[in-house]
Short mmCIF file of C-alpha atoms in Angstrom, two decimals:
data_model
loop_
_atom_site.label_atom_id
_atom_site.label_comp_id
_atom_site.label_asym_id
_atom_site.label_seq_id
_atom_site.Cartn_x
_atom_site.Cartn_y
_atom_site.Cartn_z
CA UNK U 1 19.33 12.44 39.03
CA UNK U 2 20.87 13.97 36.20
CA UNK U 3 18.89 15.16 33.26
CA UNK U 4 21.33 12.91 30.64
CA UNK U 5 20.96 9.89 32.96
CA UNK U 6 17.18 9.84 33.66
CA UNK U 7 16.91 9.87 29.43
CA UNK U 8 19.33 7.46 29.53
CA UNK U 9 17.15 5.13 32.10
CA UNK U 10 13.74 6.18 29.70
CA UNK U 11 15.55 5.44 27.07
CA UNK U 12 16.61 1.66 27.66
CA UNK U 13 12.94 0.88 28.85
CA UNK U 14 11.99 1.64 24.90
CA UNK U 15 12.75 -1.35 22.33
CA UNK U 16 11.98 0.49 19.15
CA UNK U 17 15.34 2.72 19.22
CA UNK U 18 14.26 5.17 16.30
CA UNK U 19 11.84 6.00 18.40
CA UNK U 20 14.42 7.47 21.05
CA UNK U 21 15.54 10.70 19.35
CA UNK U 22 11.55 11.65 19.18
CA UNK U 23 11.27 10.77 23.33
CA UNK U 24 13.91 12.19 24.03
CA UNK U 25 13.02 15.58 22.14
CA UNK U 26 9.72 15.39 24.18
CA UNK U 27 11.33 14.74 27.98
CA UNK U 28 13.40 17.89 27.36
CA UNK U 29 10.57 19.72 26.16
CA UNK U 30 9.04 18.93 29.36
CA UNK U 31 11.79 19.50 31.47
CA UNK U 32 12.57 22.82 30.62
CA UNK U 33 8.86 23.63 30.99
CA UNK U 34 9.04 22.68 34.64
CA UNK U 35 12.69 24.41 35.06
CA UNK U 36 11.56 27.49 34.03
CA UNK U 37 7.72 27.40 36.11
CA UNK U 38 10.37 26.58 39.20
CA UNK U 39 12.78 29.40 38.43
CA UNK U 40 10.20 31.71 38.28
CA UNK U 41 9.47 30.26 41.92
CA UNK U 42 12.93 31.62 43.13
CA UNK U 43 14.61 28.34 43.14
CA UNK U 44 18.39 28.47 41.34
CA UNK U 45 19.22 27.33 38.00
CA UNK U 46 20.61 23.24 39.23
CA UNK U 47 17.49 23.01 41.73
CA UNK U 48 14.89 24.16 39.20
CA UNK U 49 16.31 21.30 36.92
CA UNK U 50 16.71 18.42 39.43
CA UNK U 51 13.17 19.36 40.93
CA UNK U 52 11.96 19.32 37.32
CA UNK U 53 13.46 15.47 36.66
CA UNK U 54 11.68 14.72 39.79
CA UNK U 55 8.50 15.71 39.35
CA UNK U 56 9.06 13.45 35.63
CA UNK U 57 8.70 10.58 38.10
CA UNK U 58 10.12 7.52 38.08
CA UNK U 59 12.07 6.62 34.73
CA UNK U 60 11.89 2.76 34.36
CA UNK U 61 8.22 3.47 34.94
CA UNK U 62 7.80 5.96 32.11
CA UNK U 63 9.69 4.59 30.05
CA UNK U 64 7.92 0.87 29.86
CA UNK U 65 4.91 3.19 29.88
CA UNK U 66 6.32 4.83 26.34
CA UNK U 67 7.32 1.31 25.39
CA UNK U 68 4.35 0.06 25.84
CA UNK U 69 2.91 2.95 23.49
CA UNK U 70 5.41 2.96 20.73
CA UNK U 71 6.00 -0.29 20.44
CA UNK U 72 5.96 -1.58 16.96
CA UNK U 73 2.68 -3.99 16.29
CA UNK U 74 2.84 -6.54 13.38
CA UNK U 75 -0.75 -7.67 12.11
CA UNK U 76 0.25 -10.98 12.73
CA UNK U 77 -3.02 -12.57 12.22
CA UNK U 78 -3.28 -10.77 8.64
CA UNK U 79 0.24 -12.02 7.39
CA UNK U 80 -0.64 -15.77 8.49
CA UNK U 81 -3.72 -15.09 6.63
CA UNK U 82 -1.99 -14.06 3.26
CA UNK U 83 0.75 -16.94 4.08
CA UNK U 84 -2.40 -19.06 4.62
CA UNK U 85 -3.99 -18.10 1.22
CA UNK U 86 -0.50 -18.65 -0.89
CA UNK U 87 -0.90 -22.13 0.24
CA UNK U 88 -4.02 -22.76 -0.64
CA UNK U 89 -2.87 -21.49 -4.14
CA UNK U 90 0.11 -23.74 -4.31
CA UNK U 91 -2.03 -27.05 -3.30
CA UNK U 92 -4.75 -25.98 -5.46
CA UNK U 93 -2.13 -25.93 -8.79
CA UNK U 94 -0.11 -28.96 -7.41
CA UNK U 95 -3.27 -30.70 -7.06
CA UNK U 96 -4.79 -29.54 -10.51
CA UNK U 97 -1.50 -31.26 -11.89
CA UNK U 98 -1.68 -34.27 -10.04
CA UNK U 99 1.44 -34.00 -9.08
CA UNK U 100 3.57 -33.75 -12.18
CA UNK U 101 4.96 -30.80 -11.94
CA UNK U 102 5.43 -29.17 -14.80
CA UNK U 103 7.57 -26.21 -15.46
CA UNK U 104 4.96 -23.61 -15.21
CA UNK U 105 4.31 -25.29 -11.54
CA UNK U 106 7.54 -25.13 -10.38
CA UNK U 107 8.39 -21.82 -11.61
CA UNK U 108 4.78 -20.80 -9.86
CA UNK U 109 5.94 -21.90 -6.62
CA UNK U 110 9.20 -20.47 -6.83
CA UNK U 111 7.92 -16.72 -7.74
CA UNK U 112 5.45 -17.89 -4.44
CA UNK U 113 8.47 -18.43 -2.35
CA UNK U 114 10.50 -15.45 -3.51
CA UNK U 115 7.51 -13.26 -2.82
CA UNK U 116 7.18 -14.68 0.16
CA UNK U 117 10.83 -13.35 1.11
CA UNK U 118 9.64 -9.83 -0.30
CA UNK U 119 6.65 -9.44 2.03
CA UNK U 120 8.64 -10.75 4.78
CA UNK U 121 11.43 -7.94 4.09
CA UNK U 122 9.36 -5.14 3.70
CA UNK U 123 6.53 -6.25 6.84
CA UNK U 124 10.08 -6.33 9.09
CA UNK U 125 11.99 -3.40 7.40
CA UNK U 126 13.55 -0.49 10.22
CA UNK U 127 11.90 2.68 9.96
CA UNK U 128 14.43 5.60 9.46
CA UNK U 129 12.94 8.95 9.05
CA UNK U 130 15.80 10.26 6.61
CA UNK U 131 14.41 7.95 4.09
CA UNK U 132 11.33 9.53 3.78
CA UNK U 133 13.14 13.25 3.74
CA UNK U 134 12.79 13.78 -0.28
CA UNK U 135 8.70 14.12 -1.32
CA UNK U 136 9.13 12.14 -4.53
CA UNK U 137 11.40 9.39 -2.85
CA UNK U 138 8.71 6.79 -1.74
CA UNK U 139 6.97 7.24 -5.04
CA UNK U 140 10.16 6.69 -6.87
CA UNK U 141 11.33 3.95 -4.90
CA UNK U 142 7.95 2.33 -6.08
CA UNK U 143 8.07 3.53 -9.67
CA UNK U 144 11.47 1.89 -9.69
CA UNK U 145 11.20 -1.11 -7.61
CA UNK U 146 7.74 -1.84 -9.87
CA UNK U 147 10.22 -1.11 -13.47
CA UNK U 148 12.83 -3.58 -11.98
CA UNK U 149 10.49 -6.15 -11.77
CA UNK U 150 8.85 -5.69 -15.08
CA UNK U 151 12.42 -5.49 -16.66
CA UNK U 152 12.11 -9.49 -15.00
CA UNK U 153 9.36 -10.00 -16.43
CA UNK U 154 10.60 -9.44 -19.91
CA UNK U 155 14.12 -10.96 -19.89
CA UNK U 156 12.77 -13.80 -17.76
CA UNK U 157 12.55 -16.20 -20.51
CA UNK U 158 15.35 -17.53 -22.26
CA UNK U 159 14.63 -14.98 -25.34
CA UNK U 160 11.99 -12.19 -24.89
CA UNK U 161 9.97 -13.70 -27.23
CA UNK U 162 9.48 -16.94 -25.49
CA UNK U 163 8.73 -14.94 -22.07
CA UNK U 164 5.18 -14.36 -23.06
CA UNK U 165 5.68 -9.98 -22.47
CA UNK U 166 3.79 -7.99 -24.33
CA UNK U 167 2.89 -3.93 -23.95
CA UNK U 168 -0.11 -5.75 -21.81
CA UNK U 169 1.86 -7.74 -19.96
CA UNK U 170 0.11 -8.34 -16.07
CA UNK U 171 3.68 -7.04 -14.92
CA UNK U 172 3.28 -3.82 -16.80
CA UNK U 173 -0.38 -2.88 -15.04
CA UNK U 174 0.59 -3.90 -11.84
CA UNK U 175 3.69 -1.58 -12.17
CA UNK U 176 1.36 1.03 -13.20
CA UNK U 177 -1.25 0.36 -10.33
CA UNK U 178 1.29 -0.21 -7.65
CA UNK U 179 2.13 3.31 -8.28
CA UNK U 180 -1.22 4.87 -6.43
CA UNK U 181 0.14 4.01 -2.81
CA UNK U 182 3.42 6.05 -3.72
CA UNK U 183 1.12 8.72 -4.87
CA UNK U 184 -0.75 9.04 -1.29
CA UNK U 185 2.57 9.45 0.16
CA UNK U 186 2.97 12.78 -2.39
CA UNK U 187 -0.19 14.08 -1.71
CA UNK U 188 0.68 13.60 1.80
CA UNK U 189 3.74 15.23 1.51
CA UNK U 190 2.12 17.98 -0.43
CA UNK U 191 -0.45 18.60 2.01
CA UNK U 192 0.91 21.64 3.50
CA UNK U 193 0.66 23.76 -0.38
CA UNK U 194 -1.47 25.88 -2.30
CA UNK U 195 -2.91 25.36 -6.13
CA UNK U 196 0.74 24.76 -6.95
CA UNK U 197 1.29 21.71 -5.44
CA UNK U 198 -2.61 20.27 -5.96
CA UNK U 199 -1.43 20.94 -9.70
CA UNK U 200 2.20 19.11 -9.39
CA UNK U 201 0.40 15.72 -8.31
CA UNK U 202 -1.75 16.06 -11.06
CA UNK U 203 0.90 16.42 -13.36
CA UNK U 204 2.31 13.56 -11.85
CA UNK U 205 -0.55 11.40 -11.82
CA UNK U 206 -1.18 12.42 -15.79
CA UNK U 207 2.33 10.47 -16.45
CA UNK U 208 0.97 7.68 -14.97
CA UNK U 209 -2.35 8.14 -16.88
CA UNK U 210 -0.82 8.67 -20.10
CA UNK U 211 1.84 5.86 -19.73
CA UNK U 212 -0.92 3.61 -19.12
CA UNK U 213 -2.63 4.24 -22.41
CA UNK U 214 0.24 2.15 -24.34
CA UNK U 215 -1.63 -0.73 -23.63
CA UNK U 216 -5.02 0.67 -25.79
CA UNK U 217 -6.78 -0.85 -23.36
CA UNK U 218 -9.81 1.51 -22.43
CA UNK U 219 -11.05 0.38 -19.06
CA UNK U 220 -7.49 -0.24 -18.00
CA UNK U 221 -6.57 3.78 -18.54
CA UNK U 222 -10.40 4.18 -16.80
CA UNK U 223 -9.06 2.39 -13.81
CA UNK U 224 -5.69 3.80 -13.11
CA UNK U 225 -7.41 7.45 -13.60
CA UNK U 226 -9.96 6.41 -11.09
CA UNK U 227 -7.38 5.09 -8.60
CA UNK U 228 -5.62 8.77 -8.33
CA UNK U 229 -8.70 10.85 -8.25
CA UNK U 230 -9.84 8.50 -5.62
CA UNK U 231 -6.39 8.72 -3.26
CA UNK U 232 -6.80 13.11 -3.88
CA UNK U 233 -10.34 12.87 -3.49
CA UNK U 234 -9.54 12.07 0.35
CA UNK U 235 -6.29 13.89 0.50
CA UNK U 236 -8.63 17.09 -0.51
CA UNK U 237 -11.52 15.83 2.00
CA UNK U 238 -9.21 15.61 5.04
CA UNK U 239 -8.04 19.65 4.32
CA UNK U 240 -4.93 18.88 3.33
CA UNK U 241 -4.57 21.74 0.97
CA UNK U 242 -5.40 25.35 0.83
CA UNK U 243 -7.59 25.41 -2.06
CA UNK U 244 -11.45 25.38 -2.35
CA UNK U 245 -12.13 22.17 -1.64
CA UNK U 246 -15.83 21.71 -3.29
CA UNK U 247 -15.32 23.38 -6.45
CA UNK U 248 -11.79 21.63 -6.90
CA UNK U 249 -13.97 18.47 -6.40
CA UNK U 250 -16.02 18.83 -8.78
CA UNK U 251 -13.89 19.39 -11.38
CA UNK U 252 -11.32 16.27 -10.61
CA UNK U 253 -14.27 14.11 -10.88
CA UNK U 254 -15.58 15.09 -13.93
CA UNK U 255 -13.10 13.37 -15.78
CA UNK U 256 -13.60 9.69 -14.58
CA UNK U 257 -17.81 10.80 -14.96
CA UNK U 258 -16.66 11.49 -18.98
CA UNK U 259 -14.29 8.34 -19.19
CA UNK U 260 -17.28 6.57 -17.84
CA UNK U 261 -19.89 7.99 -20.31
CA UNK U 262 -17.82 6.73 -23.27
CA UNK U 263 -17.51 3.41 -21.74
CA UNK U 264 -21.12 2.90 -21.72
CA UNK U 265 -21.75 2.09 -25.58
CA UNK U 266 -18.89 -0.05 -25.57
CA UNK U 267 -20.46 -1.97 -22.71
CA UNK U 268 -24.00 -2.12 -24.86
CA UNK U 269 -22.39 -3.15 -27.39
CA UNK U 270 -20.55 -6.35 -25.43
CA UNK U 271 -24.12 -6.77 -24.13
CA UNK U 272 -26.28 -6.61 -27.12
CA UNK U 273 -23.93 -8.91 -29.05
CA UNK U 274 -23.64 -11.55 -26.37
CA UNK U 275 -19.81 -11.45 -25.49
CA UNK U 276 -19.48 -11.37 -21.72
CA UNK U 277 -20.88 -14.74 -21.34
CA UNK U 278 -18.59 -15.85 -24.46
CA UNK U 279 -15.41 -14.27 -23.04
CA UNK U 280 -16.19 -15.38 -19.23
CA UNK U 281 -16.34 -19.09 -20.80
CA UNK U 282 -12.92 -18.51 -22.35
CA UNK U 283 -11.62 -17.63 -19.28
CA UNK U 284 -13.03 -20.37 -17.31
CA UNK U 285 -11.43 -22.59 -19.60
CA UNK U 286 -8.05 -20.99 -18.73
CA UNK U 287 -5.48 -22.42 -16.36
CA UNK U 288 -6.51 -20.15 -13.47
CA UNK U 289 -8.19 -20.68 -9.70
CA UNK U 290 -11.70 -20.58 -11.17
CA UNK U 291 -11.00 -22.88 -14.34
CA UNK U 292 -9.07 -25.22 -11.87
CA UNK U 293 -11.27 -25.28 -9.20
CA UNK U 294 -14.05 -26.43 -11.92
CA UNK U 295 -12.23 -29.09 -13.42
CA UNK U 296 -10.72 -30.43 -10.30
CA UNK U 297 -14.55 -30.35 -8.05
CA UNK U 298 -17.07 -30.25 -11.36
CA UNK U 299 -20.28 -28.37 -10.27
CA UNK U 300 -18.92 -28.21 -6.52
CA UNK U 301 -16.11 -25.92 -8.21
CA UNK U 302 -19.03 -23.67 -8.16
CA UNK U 303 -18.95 -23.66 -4.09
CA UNK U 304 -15.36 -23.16 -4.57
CA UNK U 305 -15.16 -19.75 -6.79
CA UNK U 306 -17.89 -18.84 -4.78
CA UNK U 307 -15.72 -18.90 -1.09
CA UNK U 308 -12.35 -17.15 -3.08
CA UNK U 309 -15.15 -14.52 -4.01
CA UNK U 310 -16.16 -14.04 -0.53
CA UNK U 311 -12.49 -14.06 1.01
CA UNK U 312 -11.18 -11.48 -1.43
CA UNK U 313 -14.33 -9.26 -0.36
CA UNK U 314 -13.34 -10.19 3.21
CA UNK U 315 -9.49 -9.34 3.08
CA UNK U 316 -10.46 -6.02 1.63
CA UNK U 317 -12.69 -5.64 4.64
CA UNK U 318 -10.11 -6.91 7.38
CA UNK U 319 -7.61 -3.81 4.97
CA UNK U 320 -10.25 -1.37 5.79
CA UNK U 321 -11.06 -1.91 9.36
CA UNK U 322 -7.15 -2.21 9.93
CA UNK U 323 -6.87 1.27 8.02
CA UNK U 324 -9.46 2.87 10.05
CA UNK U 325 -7.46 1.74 13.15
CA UNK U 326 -4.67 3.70 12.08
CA UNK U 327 -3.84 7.19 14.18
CA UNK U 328 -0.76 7.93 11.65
CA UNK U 329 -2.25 10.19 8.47
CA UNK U 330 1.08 8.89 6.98
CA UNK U 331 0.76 5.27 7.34
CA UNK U 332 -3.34 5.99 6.54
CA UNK U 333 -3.00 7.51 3.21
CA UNK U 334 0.14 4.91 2.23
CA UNK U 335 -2.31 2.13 3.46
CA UNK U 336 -5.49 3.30 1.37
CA UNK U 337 -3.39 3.49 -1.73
CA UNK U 338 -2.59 0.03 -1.50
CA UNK U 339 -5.97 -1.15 -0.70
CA UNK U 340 -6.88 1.03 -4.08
CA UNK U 341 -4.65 -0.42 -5.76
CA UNK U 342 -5.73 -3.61 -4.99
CA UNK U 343 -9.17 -2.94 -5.59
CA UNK U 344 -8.35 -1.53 -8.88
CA UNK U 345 -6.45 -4.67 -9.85
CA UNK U 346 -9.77 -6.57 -9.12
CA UNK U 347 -12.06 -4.56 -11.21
CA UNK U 348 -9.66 -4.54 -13.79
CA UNK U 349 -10.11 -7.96 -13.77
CA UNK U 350 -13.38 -8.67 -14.01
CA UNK U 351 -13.64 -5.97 -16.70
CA UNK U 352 -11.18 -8.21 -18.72
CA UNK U 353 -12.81 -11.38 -18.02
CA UNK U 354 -15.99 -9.36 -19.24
CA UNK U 355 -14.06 -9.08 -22.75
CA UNK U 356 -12.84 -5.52 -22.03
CA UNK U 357 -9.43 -6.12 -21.84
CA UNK U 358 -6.60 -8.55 -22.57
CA UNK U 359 -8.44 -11.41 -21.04
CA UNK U 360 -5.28 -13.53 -20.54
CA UNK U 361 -4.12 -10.63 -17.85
CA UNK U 362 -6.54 -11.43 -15.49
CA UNK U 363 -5.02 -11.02 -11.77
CA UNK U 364 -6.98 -11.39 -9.07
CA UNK U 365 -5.06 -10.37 -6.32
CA UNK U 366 -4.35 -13.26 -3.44
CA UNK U 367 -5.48 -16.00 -5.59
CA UNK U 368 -4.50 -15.97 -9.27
CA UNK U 369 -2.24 -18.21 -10.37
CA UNK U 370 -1.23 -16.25 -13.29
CA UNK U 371 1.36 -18.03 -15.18
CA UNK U 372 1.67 -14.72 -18.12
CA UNK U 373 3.85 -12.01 -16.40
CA UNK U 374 6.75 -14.33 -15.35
CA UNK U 375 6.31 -13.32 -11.81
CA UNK U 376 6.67 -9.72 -11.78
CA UNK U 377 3.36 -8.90 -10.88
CA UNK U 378 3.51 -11.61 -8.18
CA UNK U 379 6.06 -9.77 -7.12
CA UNK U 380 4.68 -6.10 -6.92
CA UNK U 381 1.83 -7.85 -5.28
CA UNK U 382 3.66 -9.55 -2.54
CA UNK U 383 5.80 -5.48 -2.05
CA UNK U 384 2.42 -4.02 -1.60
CA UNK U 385 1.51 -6.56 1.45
CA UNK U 386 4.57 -5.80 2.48
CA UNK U 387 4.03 -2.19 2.45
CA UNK U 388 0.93 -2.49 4.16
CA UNK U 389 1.83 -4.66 6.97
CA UNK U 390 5.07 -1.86 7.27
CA UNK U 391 2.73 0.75 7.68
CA UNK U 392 0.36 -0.66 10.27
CA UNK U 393 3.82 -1.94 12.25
CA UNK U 394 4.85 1.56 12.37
CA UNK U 395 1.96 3.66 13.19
CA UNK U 396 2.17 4.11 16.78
CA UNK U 397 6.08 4.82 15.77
CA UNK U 398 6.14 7.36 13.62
CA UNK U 399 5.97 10.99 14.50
CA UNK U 400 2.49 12.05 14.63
CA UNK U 401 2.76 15.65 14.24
CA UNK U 402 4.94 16.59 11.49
CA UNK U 403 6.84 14.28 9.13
CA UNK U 404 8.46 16.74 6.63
CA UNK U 405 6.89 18.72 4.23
CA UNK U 406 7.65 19.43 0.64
CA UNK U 407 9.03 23.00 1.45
CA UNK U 408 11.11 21.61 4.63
CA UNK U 409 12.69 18.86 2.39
#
């Protein structure tokens, strides 16, 4: 059999085609391995090959064999399980309104449904290696994707100052947080340099930082900070850089260790004078899950906040485990950022809630209704499942060895 036709037979066994140039690359590198080992047996140039293909074995075989290895898995079970939450949602409001429907309502389920069609896109989206050439290209297409959709957010109403945005806005954090899995796809592109690159993504990650001070909300700033010395805390940890990884270390985390000092009389303060339990009232008495779940069920509303508590702390825990599963440092550190940001979003929240932040921006991510950002953090939310799901398709796809670098770009 000829060399071209025994790919050709591999080849066809494969579904995920842009998987085929990488196979193919592989077979060859194997075949002229065994050409050369039976040249050097005496045998002529056109027998060395054909023996080579031969000892390959049988090419249907190997190549349901590959298929069966790089075959692109969707967590199916985890995107019925986000499906199954956004229903829950949806009843839960429809429910709360008995029914009527008001505008807020129907403009709810229709950011629901739109997500829907973003997570769907993404979760399904081809791989193609060239678009992941350029270092700063998945972090722009997130920094712009995440703009886009707080542009919507603005203009959504019929003037801007009937759309509810403000410098606050949930849209404009969630932009900002979305941001971190982009990041872990820098550092991982970075991972190759010196000083000079560590230095870059902190540069990088200080526009972020400093663009998330417009909001003057302290523990909002505290929380994106914390987000990107987490996702370079493990890019450092896993070697990824040719610096001195210890002392580096210590001096990226002594920033969030000051932020956190200063944030301790403020929380005395919000202790000694009573406001937590004042502000976590005024949120309860908000049109969110928790304030509908209490109205709707009374005390058994309780029970209710209680099980959204423990299946946020579970979905974080089906993220890790899935993470952990992952054998692609690409689709790892893109998949951690996410599950940061997510987490992020969470504390964020409950730090607001608390009465440290702009208590009407609480998201909880999966089950906030959130009726302030006009959908755009919805939105970003639904992109980032998306993402994830992507990532986890992909990871027995992707080349394992060496996606490019910043100097090959």
């Amino acid at each position: 059999m000829k060399v071209h036709e025994y790919l050709k037979t591999v080849e066809e066994q494969i579904r995920c085609k842009s998987i085929w140039e990488d196979i193919r690359t592989e077979l060859l590198g194997h075949i002229e391995e065994d050409t050369e080992y039976f040249r050097r047996k005496g045998m002529s140039r056109e027998e060395a090959v054909e023996r080579a293909v031969e000892e390959m074995g049988d090419p249907v075989e190997t190549g349901i064999e590959l298929d069966k290895v790089h075959r692109t898995r969707l967590d199916v079970k985890l995107l019925l399980f986000f499906i199954g939450i956004d229903l829950l949602t949806v009843v839960l409001a429809i429910a709360y309104f008995k029914g009527e429907m008001p505008d807020d309502v129907s403009r709810y389920m229709l950011w629901r449904g739109t997500g829907l069609f973003f997570l769907l896109m993404f979760s399904f989206g081809g791989y193609r290696k060239e678009y992941f050439s350029k270092p700063y290209q998945l972090w722009l297409l997130f920094f712009i994707i995440s703009a886009v959709f707080m542009m919507i957010s603005v203009f959504g109403g019929a003037a801007v100052e009937d759309s509810g945005f403000h410098l606050t806005d949930t849209a404009y954090q969630t932009m900002l947080f979305s941001n971190v899995a982009g990041f872990g796809g820098l550092a991982f592109y970075y991972r190759k340099g010196g000083y000079g690159e560590v230095r870059r993504l902190l540069a990088i990650a200080g526009v972020v930082c400093l663009l998330s001070m417009i909001s003057r909300q302290y523990f909002f700033t505290f929380m994106i900070v914390l987000a990107h010395v987490i996702i370079l805390t493990i890019a450092v940890r896993r070697g990824w850089f040719r610096i001195k990884r210890r002392e580096f270390l210590i001096k990226l985390w002594s920033l969030p260790g000051l932020l956190a000092l200063f944030g301790i009389p403020m929380v005395y303060r919000a202790i000694r004078d009573h406001r937590i339990a004042q502000s976590v009232r005024k949120y309860l008495d908000m049109d969110d899950t928790p304030g509908m779940l209490l109205r709707l069920f009374g005390s058994a509303g309780i029970l209710g906040i209680f099980v959204m508590i423990l299946l946020i702390i579970g979905v974080f825990m089906w993220m890790l485990y899935d993470i952990r599963k992952l054998t692609n440092q690409y689709c790892n550190i893109i998949c951690t950022g996410v599950l940061t940001a997510f987490s992020m979003m969470v504390l964020y929240s409950l730090l607001a809630m608390m009465g440290f932040g702009d208590i009407s921006q609480v998201f909880f991510p999966f089950f906030s209704v959130n009726r302030f950002s006009n959908g755009g953090a919805l939105y970003l939310y639904y992109i980032l499942l998306g993402t994830f799901l992507h990532m986890h398709r992909h990871d027995k796809v992707l080349p394992k060895a060496e996606l490019p670098t910043k100097r090959a770009a």
